[in-house]
XYZ file of C-alpha atoms in Angstrom:
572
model
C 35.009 15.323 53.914
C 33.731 11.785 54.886
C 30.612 13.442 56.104
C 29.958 15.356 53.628
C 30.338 12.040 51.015
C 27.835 10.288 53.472
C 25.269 13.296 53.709
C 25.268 13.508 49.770
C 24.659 9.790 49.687
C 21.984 9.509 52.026
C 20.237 12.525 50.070
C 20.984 11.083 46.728
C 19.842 7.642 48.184
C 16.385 9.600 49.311
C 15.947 10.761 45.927
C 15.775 7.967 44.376
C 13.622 6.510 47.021
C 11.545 9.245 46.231
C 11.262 8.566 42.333
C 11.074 5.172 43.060
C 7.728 5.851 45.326
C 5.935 7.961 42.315
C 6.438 5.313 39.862
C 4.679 2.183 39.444
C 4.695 -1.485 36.829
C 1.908 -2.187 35.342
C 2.023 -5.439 33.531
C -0.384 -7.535 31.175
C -1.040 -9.241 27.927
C -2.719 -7.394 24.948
C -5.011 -10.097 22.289
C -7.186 -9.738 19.018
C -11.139 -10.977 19.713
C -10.259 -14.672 18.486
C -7.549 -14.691 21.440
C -4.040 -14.409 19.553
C -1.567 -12.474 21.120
C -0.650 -9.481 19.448
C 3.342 -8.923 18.880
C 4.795 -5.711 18.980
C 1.477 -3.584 20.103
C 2.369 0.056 21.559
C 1.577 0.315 24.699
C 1.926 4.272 26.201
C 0.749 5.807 29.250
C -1.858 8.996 28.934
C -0.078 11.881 28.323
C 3.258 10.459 28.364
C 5.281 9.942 24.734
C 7.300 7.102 25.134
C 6.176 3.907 25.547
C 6.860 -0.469 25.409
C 5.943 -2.454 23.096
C 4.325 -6.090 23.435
C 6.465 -9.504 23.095
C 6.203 -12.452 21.145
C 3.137 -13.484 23.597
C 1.522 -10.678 23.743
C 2.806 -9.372 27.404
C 4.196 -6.102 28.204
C 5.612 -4.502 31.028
C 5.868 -1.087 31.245
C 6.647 1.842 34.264
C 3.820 5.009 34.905
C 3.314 7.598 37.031
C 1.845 6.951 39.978
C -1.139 9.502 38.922
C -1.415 7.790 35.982
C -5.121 6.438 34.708
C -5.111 5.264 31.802
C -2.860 3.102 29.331
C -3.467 3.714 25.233
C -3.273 0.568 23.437
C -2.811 0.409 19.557
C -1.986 -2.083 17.167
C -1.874 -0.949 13.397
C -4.993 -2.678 11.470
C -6.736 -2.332 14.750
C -9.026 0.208 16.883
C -7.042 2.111 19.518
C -7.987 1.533 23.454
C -7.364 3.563 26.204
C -7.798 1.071 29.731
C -8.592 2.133 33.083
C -5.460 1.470 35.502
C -6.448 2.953 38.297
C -5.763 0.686 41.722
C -4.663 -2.211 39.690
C -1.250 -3.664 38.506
C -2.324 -6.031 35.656
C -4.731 -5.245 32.636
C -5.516 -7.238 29.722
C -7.080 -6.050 26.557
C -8.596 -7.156 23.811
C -8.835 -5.122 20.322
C -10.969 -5.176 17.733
C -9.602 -4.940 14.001
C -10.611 -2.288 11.883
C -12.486 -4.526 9.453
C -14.677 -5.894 12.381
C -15.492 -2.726 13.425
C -16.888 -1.783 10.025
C -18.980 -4.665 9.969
C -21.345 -2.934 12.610
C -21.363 0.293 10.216
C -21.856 0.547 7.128
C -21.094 3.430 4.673
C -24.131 4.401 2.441
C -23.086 7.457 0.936
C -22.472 10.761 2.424
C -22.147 8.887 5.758
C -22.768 5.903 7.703
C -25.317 3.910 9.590
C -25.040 1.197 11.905
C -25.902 -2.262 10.244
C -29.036 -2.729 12.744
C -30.789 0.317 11.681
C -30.650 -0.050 8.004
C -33.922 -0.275 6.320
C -32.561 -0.991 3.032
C -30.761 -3.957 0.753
C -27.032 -3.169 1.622
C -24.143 -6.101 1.305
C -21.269 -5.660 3.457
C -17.927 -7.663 2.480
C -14.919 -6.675 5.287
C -11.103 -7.815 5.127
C -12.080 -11.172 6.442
C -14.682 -12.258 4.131
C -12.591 -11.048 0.985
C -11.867 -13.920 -1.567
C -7.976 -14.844 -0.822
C -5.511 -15.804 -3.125
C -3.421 -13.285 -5.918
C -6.042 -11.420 -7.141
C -5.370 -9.052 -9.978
C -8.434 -6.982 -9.871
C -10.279 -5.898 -6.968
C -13.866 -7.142 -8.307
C -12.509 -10.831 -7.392
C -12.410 -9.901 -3.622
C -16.308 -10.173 -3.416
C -16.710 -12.250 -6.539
C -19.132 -15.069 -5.126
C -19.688 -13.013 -2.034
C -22.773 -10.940 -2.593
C -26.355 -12.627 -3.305
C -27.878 -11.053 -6.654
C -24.187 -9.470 -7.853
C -22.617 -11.588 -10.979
C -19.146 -10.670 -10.981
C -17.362 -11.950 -14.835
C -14.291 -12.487 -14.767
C -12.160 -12.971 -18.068
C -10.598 -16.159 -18.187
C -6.498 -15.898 -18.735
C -6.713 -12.355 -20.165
C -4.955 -9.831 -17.642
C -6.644 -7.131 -19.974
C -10.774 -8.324 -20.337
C -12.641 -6.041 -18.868
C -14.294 -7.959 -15.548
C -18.604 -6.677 -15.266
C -20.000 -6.390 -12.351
C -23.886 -6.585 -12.827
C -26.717 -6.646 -10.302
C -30.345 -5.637 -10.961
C -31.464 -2.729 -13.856
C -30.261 -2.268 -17.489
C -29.707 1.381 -17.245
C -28.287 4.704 -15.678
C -27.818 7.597 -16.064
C -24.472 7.278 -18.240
C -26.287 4.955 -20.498
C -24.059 1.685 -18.668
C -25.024 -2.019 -16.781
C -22.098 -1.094 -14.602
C -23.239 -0.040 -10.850
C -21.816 3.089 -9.501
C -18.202 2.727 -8.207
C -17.708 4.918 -5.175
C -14.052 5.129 -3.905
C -13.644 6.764 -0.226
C -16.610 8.995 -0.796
C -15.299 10.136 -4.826
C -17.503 8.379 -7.644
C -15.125 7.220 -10.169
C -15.870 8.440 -13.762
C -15.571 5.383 -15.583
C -16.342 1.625 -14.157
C -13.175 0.267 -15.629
C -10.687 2.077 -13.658
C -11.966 0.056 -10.918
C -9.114 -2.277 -12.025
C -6.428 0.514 -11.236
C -7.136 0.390 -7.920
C -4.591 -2.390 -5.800
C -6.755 -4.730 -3.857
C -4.124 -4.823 -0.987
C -5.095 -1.338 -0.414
C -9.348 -2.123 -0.393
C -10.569 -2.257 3.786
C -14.113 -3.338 3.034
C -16.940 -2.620 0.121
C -20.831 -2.182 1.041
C -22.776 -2.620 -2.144
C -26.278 -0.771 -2.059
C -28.515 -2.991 -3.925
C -32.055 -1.783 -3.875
C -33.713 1.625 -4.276
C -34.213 2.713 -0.908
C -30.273 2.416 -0.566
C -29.073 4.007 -3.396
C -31.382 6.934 -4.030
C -29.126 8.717 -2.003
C -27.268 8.631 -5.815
C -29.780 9.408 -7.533
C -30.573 7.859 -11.359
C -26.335 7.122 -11.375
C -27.330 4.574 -8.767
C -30.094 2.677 -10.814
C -27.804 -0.473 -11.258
C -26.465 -0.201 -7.233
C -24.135 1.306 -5.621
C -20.444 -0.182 -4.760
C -19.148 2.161 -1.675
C -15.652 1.256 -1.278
C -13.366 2.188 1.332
C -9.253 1.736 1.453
C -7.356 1.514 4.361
C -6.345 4.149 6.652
C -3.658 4.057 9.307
C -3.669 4.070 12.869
C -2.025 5.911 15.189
C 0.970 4.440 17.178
C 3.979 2.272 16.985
C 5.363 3.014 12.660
C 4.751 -0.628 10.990
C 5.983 -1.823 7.935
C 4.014 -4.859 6.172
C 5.089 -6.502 2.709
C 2.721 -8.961 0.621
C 3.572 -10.950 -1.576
C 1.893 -13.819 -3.998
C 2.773 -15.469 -6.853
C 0.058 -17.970 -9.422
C 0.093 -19.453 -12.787
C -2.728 -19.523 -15.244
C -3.269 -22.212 -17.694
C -5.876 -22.822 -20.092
C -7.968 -25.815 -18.226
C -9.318 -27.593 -21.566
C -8.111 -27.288 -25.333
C -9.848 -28.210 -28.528
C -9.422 -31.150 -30.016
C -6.742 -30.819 -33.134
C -5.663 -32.823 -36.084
C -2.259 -33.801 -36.335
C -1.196 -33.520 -40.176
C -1.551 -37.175 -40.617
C -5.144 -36.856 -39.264
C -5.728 -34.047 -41.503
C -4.679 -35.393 -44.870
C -6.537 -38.626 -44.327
C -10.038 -36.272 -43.405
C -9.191 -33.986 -46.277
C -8.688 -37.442 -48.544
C -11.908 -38.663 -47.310
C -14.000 -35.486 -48.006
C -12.485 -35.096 -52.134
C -13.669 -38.419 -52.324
C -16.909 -38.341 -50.987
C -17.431 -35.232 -53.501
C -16.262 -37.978 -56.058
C -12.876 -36.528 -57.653
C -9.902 -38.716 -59.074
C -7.665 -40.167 -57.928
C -4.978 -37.735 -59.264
C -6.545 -34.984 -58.509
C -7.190 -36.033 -54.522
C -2.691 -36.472 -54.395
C -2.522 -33.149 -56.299
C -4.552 -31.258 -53.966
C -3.423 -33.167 -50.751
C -0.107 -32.289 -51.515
C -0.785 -28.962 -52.171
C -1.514 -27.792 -48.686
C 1.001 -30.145 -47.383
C 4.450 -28.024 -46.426
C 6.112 -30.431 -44.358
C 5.041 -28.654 -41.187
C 3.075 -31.026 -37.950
C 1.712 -28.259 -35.998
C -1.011 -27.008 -33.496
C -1.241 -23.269 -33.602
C -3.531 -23.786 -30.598
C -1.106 -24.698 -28.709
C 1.606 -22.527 -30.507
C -0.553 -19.598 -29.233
C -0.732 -20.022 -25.439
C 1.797 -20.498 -22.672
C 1.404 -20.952 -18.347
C 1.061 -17.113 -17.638
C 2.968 -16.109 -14.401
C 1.490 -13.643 -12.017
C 3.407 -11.764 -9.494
C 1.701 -9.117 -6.444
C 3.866 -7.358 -4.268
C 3.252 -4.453 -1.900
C 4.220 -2.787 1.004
C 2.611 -0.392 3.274
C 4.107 1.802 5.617
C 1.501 3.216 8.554
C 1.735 5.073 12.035
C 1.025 8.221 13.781
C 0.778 9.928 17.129
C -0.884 12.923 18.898
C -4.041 12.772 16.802
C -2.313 11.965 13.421
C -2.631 9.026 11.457
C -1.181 7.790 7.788
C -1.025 5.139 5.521
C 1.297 5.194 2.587
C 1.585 2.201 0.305
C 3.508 0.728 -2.799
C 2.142 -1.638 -4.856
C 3.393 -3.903 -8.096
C 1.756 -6.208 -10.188
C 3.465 -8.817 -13.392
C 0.588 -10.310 -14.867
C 1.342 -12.236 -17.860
C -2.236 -13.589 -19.817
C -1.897 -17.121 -21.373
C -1.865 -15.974 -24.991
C 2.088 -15.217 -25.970
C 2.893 -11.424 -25.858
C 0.277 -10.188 -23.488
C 0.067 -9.427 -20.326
C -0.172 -5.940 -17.815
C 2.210 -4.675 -15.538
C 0.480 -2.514 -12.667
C 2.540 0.216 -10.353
C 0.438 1.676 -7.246
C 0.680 4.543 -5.022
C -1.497 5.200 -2.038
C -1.488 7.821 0.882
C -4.180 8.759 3.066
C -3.383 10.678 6.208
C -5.939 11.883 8.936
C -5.212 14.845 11.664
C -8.435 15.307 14.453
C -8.187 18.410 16.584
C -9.812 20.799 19.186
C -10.449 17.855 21.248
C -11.705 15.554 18.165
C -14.190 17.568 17.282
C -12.397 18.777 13.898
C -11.544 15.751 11.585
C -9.285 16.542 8.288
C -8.483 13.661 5.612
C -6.443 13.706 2.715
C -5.859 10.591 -0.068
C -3.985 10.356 -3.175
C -4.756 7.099 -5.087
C -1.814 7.286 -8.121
C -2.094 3.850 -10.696
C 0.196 3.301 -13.987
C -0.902 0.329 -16.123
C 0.365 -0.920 -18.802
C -1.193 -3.480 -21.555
C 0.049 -5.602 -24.090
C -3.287 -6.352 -26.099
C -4.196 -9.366 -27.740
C -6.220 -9.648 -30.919
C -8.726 -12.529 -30.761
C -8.846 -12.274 -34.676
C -5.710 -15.110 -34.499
C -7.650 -17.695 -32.913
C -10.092 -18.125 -36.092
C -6.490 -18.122 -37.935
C -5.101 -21.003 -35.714
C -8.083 -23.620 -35.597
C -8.844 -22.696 -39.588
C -5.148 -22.853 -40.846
C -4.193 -26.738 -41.587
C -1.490 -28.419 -39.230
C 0.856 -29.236 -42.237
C 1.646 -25.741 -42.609
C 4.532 -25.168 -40.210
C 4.961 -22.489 -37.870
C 8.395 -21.539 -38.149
C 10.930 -22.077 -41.122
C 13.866 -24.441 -41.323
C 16.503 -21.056 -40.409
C 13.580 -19.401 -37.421
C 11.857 -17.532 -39.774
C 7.848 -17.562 -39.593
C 6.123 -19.338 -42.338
C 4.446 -16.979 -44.667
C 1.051 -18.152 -46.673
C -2.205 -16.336 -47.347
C -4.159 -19.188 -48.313
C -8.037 -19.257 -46.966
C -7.274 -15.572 -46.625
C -5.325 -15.636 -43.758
C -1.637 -15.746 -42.113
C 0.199 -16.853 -39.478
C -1.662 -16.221 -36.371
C 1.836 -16.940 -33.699
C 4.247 -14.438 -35.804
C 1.198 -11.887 -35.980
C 0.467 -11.748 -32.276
C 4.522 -12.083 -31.839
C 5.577 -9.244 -34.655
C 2.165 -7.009 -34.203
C 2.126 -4.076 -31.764
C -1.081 -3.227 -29.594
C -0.710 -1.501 -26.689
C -1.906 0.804 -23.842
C -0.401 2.753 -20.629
C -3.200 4.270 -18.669
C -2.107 6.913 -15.361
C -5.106 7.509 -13.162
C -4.919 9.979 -9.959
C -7.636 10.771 -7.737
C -6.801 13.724 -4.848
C -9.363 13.515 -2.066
C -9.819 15.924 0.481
C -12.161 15.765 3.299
C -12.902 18.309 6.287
C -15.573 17.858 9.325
C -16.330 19.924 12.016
C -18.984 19.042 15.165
C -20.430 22.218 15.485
C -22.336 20.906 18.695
C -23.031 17.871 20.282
C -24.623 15.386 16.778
C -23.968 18.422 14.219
C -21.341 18.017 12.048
C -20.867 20.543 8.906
C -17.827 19.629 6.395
C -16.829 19.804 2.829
C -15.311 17.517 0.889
C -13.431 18.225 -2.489
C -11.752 15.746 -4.679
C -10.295 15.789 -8.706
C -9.792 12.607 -10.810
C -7.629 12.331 -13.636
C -7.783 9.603 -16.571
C -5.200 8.965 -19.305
C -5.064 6.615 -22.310
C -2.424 5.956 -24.607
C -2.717 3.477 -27.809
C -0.650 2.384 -30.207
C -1.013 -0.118 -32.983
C 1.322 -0.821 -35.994
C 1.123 -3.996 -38.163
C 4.061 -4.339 -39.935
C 4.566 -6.478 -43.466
C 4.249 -10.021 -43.747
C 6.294 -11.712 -46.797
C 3.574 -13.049 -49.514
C 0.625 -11.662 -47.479
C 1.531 -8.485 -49.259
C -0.325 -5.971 -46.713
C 1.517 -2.827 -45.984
C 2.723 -1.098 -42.487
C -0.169 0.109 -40.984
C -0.233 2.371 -37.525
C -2.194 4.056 -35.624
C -2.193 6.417 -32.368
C -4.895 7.648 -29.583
C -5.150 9.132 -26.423
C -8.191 10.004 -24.257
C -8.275 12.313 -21.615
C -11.071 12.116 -18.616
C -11.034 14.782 -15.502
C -13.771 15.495 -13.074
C -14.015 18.168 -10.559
C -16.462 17.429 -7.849
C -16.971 19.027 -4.253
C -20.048 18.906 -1.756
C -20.880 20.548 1.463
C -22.538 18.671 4.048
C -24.999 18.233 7.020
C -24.890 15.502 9.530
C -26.988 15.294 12.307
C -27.843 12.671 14.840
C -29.806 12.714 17.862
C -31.825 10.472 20.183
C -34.697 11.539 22.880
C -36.539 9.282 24.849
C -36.595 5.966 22.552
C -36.685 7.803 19.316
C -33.533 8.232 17.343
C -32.881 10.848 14.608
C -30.426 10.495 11.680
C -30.393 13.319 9.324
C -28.476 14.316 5.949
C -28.611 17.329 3.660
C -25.703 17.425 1.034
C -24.948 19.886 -1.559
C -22.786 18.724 -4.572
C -21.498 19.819 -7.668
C -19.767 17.796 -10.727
C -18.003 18.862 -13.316
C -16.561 16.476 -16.462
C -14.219 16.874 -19.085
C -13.594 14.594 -22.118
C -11.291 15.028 -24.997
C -9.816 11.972 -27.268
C -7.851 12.403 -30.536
C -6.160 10.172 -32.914
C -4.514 9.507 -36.391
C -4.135 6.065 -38.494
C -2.390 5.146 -41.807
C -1.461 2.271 -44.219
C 1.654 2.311 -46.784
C 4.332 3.405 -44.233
C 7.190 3.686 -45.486
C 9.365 3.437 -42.501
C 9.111 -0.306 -40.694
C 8.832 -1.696 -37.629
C 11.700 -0.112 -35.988
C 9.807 3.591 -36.130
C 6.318 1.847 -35.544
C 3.589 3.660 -35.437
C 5.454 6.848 -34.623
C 6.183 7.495 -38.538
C 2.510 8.397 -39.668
C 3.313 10.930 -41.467
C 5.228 9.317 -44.031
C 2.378 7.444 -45.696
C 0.743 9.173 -48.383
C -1.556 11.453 -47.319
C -4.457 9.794 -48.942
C -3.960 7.172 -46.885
C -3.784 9.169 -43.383
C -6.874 9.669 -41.154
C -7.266 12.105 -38.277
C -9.884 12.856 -35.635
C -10.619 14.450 -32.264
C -13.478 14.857 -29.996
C -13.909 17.056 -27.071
C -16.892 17.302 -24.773
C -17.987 18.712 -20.648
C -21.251 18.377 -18.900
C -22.078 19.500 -15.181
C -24.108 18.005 -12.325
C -25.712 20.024 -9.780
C -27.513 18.301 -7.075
C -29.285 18.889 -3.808
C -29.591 15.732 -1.790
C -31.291 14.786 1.333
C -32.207 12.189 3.764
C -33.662 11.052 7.113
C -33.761 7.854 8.919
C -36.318 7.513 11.622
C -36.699 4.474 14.495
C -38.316 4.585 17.615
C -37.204 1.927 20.713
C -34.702 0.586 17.523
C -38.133 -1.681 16.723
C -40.037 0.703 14.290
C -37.702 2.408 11.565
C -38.657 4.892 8.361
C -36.479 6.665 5.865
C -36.944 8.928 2.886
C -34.670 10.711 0.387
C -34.638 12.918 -1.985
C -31.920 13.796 -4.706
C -32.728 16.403 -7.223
């Protein structure tokens, strides 16, 4: 029995002298280019599936095959790399981020080309060179950053629409706005730029002259903004949060009386026009109600701002995603207005038959809502004297009508403007390398635009207006799809870039409303009673209209010994 204990032993002991033989440690220390260590970066052997992860320096440790060659490196936000570990126990590695690696290509519409061949104006602005801060609109991430681009941006109003303008006056939509193009889909309408989360925005080339954008055509007249969000990368599943918070406050105020200030200037005016003495106290007192106020000030407040999102990105085996969550609390400076922002984002990425065929899919979801502010109550509040008070004795607003107007703090506090817009944008992508530098694929994509807007003024005591509503929504979808032709090539020193794209657009517009004054239900019902005005005093419309573009596009980009370089297009 002893024996047979001891022969088991010895062969269990030669076992695991055996597995011990045909493994091996491989050790090192894995950095971004600036030289930080990079915590928690996967590290997996070649055609294994499980793997180690980095440590707070940077270093890993992990056990492989003895046949193994290579070790796959990936870091989300960075490019994957596979290093040689043949002979050798310690590797290090650097990666590059995804932003830097964009910054040596740049994506000019229906593909890319690398920055050193471009014969064209083209900006680039990556992750790194984006303004920082809690930006509520993703214009302000290049805002400052491109020569010749003028980026406005609306001072304390969460809802002002920020332009973007850089040379021309015109396109083909009749706008100063350049053409917005979002992961390869043009968006319909400039404005909804502002649905899109910045944390979700990877880098933005903007094609400023007309060798770069003809590849767009007339729609391109006023340049071309290419933006692209971020995608996910394959390894260890990360989860990242960001956060911000800011205040906005108006920097400088005008001037105001006080009502001391006031009477005395209003004295001094009746009697430079020469009246008595009786009649100066009469009128004096006569816009004197006992009130000391500055409606300017009554008007505005320190508007918070709040960002949050969170992202949630991985992959493996040739599959990538990149889902994200974002939420934005925006209050504007003037009381009662401000937007509130919700954000979803998924992209996903499968490559097969040995990389060759590529499939992406994105879904870009936004709901915004507005409280509106109407600028009309600012003539109200530096024309309305600062004896008139703002608020009663028992918290009521103070009612008057004289110099035909009203109370410009209970009118933007009691008045309802609004909006809620939903936009979606489905994005589909599929490329196939037929042979070595020929790559056929088709891309297909639908947007969807929604507006809702409601107004109701309800009555003011003495003013003697009436409730007055009214109700609108717009509806924008597009259709769009392209086939395309890439091919690249180099022979000798000459190098061949060629592009021949077939697209198709279709657009869809319909808006309706209704409006009415004399309601006679109030402010509890809204605007959502307009049928019980007269009908005399109830007004209807609706619109409806759809338009198609067909084009056949083409390019090639020329350069011999990368010193020499030519390139035409064509877009009809």
């Amino acid at each position: 029995m002893r024996k047979k204990l001891l022969l088991g032993g010895v062969f269990l002991f030669c076992c695991i002298l055996q597995t011990m033989a045909q493994q091996r440690t491989v050790t090192g220390k894995v950095t971004s280019a600036d030289g930080s260590p990079l915590i928690g970066a996967t590290v997996i052997a070649v055609g294994q599936k499980s793997g180690v992860t980095t440590d707070a320096n940077g270093n890993f440790s992990i056990d492989v095959p003895e046949s193994t060659k290579q070790l796959q490196i990936s870091y989300v936000g960075y490019l994957s790399e596979n290093v040689n570990i043949s002979g050798v126990s310690q590797v290090n590695a650097t990666l590059q981020s995804s932003a830097q690696a964009l910054s040596d290509v740049v994506v000019t519409g229906y593909g890319t080309t690398r920055k050193k061949d471009l014969t064209g104006a083209v900006s680039q602005i990556s992750a790194k060179d984006f303004t920082t801060g809690n930006l509520t609109n993703p214009a302000q991430l290049f805002q400052g950053k491109v020569a010749g681009v003028v980026v406005n941006v609306p001072g304390g109003d969460p809802n002002g629409a920020i332009s973007i303008r850089s040379r021309g006056v015109t396109s083909l939509s009749g706008g100063q706005s350049p053409l917005i193009v979002v992961d390869g889909v043009p968006l319909d309408d400039p404005n909804t730029f502002a649905d899109i989360p910045t944390s979700d925005i990877a880098s933005i080339d903007f094609l400023k002259d007309a060798s770069a954008a003809a590849i767009y055509g007339s729609r391109g007249s006023n340049g071309v903004l290419v933006v692209s969000t971020k995608k996910g990368v394959a390894g260890r599943t990360t989860v990242t949060y960001d956060g911000s918070v800011s205040v906005d406050k108006v920097a400088k105020l005008y001037d105001m009386a006080n009502a001391s200030q006031w009477k005395a200037g209003y004295t001094k005016l009746l009697t430079s026009q020469g009246a008595s003495a009786g009649k100066i106290d009469s009128s004096v007192a006569g816009y004197d109600h006992g009130g000391n106020s500055d409606f300017q000030n009554a008007l505005l407040r320190t508007g918070v701002s709040t960002n949050h999102s969170i992202s949630l990105s991985g992959g493996s085996n040739g599959f990538s995603y990149r889902g994200t969550a974002s939420y934005l609390d925006q209050q504007g400076v003037v009381i009662h207005s401000g937007r509130n922002q919700l954000g979803l984002n998924f992209t996903a990425t499968q490559k097969a038959l040995n990389d060759k065929l590529v499939m992406q899919v994105g879904i870009i979801n936004t709901t915004t809502n507005r409280d509106l502010t109407d600028y009309n109550i600012f003539y109200e509040a530096l024309s309305t004297p600062p004896t008139y008070p703002v608020k009663n004795s028992d918290g009521s607003y103070y009612n008057y009508v004289d110099f035909a107007l009203q109370n410009p703090v209970e009118q933007q506090a009691e008045e309802t403007q609004k909006s809620i817009e939903h936009l979606t944008i489905l994005n589909a992508v599929v490329d196939y390398e037929l042979v070595h530098g020929l790559k056929v694929g088709v891309r297909g994509s639908t947007s969807k635009f929604n507006d809702q807007y409601e107004y109701f003024e309800p009555v003011y005591p003495v003013v003697g207006n009436s409730n007055i509503g009214a109700v609108a929504s717009s509806n924008s979808e597009s259709k769009k799809g392209d086939i395309h032709i890439n091919y690249d090539h180099s022979w000798g020193k000459s190098n061949l870039s060629a592009t021949a794209v077939y697209e198709y657009n279709d657009f869809n517009y319909n808006g309706s409303g209704a409006a009415a004054s004399n309601l006679l239900l109030d402010q509890a019902v809204g605007a959502w009673s307009l049928q019980s005005a007269p009908q005399a005093f109830q007004h209807t419309y609706s619109t409806r209209n759809e338009f198609q573009l067909i084009s056949y596009v083409g390019r090639a980009a020329y350069n011999w010994n990368s010193k020499y370089y030519a390139t035409a297009s064509i877009r009809a």
